[in-house]
Tab-separated table of C-alpha atoms in Angstrom:
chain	number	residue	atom	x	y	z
Z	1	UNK	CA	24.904	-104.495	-112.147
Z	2	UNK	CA	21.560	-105.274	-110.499
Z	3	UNK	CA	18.557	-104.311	-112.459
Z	4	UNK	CA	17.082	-102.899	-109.497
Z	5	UNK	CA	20.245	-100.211	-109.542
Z	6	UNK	CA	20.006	-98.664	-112.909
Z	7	UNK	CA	16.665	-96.711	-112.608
Z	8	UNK	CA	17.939	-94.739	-109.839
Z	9	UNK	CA	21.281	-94.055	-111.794
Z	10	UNK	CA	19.347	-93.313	-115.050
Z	11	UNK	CA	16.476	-90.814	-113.069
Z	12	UNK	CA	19.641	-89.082	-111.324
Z	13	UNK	CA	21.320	-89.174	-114.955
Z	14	UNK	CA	18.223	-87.319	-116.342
Z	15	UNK	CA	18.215	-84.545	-113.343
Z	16	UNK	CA	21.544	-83.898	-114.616
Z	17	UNK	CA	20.775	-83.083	-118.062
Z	18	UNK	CA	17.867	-81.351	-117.213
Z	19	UNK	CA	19.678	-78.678	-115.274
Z	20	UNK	CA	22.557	-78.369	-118.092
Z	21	UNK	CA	20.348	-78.034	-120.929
Z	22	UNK	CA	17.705	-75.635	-119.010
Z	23	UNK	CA	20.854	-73.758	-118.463
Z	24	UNK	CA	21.854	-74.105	-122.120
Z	25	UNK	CA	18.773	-73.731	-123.814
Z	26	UNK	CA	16.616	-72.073	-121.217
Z	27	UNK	CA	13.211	-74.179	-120.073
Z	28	UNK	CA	10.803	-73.098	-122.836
Z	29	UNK	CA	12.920	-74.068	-125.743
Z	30	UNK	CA	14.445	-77.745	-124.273
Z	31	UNK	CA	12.896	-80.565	-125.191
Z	32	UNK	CA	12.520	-84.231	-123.813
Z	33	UNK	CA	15.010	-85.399	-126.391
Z	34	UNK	CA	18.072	-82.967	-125.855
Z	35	UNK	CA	18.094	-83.895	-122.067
Z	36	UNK	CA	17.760	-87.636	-123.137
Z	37	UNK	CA	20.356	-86.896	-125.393
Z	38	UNK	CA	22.811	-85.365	-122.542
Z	39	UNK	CA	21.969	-88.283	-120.179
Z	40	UNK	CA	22.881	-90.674	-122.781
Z	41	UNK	CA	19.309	-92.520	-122.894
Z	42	UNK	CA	16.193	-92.763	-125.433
Z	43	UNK	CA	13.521	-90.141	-125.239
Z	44	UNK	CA	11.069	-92.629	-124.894
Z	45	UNK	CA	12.969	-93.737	-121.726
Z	46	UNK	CA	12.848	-90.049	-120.499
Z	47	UNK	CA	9.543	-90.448	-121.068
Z	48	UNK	CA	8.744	-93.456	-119.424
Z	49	UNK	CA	10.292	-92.427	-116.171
Z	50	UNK	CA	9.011	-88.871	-115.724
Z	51	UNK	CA	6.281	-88.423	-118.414
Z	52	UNK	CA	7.028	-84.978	-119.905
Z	53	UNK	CA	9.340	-81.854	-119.414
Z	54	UNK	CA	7.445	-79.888	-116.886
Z	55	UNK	CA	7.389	-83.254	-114.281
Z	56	UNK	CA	11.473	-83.858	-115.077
Z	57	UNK	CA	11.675	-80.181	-113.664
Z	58	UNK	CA	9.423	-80.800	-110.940
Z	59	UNK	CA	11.744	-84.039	-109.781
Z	60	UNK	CA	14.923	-81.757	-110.479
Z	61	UNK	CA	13.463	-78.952	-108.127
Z	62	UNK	CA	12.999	-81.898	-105.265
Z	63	UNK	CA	16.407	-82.862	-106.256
Z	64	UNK	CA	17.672	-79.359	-105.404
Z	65	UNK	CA	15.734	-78.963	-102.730
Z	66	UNK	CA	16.607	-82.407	-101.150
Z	67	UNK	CA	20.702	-80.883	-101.981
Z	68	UNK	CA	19.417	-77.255	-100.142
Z	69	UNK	CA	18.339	-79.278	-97.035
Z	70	UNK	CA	21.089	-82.035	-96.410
Z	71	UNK	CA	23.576	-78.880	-96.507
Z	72	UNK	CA	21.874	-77.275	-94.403
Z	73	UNK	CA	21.113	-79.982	-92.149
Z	74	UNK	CA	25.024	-80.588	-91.981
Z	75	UNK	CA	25.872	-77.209	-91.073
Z	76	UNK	CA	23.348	-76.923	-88.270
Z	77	UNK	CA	24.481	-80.528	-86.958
Z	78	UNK	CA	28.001	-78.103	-86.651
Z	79	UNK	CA	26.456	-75.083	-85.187
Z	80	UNK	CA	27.041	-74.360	-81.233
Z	81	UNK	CA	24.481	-71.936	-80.430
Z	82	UNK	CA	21.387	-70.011	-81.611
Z	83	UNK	CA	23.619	-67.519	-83.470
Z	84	UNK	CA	25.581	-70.437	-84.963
Z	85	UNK	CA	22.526	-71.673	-86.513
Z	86	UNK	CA	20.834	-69.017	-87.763
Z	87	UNK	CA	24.383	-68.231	-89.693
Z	88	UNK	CA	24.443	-72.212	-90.846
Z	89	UNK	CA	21.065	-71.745	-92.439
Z	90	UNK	CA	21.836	-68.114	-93.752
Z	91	UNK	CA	24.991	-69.677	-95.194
Z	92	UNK	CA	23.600	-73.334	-96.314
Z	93	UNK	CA	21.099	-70.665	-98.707
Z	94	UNK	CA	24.102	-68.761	-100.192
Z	95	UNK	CA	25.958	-72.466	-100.484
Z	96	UNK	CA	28.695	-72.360	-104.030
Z	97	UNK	CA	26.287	-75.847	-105.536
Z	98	UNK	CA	23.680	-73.259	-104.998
Z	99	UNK	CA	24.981	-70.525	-107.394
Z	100	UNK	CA	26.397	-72.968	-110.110
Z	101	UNK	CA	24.920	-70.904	-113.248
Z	102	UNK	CA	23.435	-74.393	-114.382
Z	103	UNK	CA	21.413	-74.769	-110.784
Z	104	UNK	CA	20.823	-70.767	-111.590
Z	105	UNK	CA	19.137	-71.721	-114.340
Z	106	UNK	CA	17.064	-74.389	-113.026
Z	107	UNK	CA	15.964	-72.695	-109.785
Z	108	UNK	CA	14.880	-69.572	-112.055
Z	109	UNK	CA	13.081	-71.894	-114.390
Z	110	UNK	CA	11.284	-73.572	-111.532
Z	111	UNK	CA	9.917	-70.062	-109.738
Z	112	UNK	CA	8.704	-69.315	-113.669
Z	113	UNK	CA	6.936	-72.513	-113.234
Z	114	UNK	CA	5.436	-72.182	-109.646
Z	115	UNK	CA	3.038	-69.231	-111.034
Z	116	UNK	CA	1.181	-71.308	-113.361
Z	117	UNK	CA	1.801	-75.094	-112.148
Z	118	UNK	CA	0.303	-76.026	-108.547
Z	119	UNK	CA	2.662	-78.578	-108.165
Z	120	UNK	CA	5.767	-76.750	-108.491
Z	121	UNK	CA	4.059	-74.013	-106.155
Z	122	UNK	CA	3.470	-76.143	-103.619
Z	123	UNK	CA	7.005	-77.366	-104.036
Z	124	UNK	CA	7.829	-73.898	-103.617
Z	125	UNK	CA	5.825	-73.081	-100.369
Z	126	UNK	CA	7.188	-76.798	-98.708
Z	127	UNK	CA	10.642	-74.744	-99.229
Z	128	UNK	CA	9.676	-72.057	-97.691
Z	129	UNK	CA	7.659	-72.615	-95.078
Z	130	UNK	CA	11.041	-75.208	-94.061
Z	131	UNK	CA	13.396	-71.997	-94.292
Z	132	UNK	CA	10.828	-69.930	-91.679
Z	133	UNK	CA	10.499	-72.968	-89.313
Z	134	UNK	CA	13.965	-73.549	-89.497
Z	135	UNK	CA	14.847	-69.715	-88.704
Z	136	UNK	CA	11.864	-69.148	-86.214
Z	137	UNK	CA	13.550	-72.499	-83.829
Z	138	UNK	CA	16.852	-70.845	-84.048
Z	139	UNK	CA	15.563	-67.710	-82.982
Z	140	UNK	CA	13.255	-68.892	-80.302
Z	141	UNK	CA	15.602	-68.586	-77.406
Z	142	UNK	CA	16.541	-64.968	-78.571
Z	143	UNK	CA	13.267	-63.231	-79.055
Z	144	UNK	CA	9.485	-63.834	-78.641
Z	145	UNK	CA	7.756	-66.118	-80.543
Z	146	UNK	CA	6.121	-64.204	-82.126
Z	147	UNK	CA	8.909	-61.798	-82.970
Z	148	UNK	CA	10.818	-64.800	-84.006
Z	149	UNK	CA	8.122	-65.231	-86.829
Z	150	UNK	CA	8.360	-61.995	-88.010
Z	151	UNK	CA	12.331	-62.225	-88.207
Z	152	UNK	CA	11.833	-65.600	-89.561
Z	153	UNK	CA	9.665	-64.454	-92.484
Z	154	UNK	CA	11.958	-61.399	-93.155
Z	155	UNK	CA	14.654	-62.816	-93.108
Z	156	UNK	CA	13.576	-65.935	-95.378
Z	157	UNK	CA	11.552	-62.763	-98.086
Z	158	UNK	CA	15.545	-61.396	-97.998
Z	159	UNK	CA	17.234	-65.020	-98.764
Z	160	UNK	CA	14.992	-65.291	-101.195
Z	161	UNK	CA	15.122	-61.726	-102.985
Z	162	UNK	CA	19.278	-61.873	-102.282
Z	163	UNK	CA	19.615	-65.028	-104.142
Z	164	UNK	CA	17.688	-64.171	-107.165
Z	165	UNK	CA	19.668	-60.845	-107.363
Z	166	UNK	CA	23.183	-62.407	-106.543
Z	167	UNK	CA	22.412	-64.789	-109.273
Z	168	UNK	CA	21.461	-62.261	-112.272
Z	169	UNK	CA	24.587	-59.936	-111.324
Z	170	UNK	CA	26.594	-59.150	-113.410
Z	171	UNK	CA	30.272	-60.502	-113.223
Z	172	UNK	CA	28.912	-63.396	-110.993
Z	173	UNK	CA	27.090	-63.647	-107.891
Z	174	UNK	CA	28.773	-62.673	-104.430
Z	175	UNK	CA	27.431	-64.938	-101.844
Z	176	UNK	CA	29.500	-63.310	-99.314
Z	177	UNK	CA	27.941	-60.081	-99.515
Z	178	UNK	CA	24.391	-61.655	-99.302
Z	179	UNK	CA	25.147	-63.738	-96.536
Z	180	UNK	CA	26.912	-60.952	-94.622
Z	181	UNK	CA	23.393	-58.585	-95.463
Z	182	UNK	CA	21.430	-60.790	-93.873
Z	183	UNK	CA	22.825	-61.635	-91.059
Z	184	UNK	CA	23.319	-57.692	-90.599
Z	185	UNK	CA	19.452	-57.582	-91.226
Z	186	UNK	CA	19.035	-60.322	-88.837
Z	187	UNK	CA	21.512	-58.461	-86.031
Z	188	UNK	CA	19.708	-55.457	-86.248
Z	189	UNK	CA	16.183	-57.035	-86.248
Z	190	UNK	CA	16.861	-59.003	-82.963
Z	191	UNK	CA	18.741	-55.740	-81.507
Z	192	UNK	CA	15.220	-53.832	-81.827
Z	193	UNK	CA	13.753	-56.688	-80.256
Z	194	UNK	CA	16.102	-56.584	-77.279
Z	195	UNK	CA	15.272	-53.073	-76.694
């Protein structure tokens, strides 16, 4: 193999770990050397390649978030009509890699670390100010602009609050049920609209 090829294998490698032993071990108690030790490399390579624990999550979060938008991307590049894609992205949020308990785990770990860490909170306001633009151009042909903003943010406040309580409930999360309350949210926001 090309030498050129193994970073990339051996940085996706270490993303890996990283979400399976946050999930394991939760983020305050793994170290550099267990998620070495998972992706089968030194911790002085870990190391070398992202520096320290809280930058490996910061690369796993764009990982995630890179994951969050290419499935949502694909579902819009399905979706007929305004309602079609305001499902798709509704839907891409609730997605089953989303609510693997080990991505669980790393998505929690990384809104821990977006109250203290401006990096990760940027991160975190890239994501959602992508989710309200995304939502406000699907709404834009069924509402007002600015009404479209307001459903937009709502509705991105309720993906946001769903998914965090879908993934702590107990017996497993129910994407289904979220999905189906937002786009009822949605429904009834645009019907007031209308009116």
């Amino acid at each position: 193999m090309p030498r050129a090829g193994v970073q990339p294998m051996r940085r996706k490698a270490l993303i890996a770990a990283a979400i399976d032993a946050i999930h394991a071990h939760g983020m305050a108690q793994v170290t550099m050397g267990e998620i070495a030790r998972r992706a089968g490399v030194s911790p002085a390579l870990a190391h070398h390649y992202f520096g320290g624990k809280d930058q490996l999550l910061l690369a796993t979060m764009r990982h995630l978030l890179t994951e969050l938008g290419d499935g949502i991307q694909a579902r819009l590049a399905l979706a007929a009509g305004p309602e079609e894609r305001i499902s798709a992205i509704i839907r891409g949020n609730f997605a089953a890699c989303q609510f693997r308990p080990a991505v669980i785990s790393a998505w929690l770990a990384f809104y821990v670390q977006a109250q203290t860490d401006p990096e990760a909170r940027r991160l975190l306001r890239v994501y959602t100010k992508r989710l309200e633009s995304n939502l406000v151009h699907a709404l834009a042909s069924l509402t007002t602009r600015e009404r479209s903003i307001e459903i937009a943010e709502t509705t991105a406040a309720l993906i946001d609050g769903l998914w965090i309580r879908q993934s702590l409930a107990d017996g497993g999360a129910d994407p289904e049920k979220a999905v189906a309350a937002v786009e009822d949210s949605v429904r009834r926001a645009l019907g007031r609209a209308r009116s």
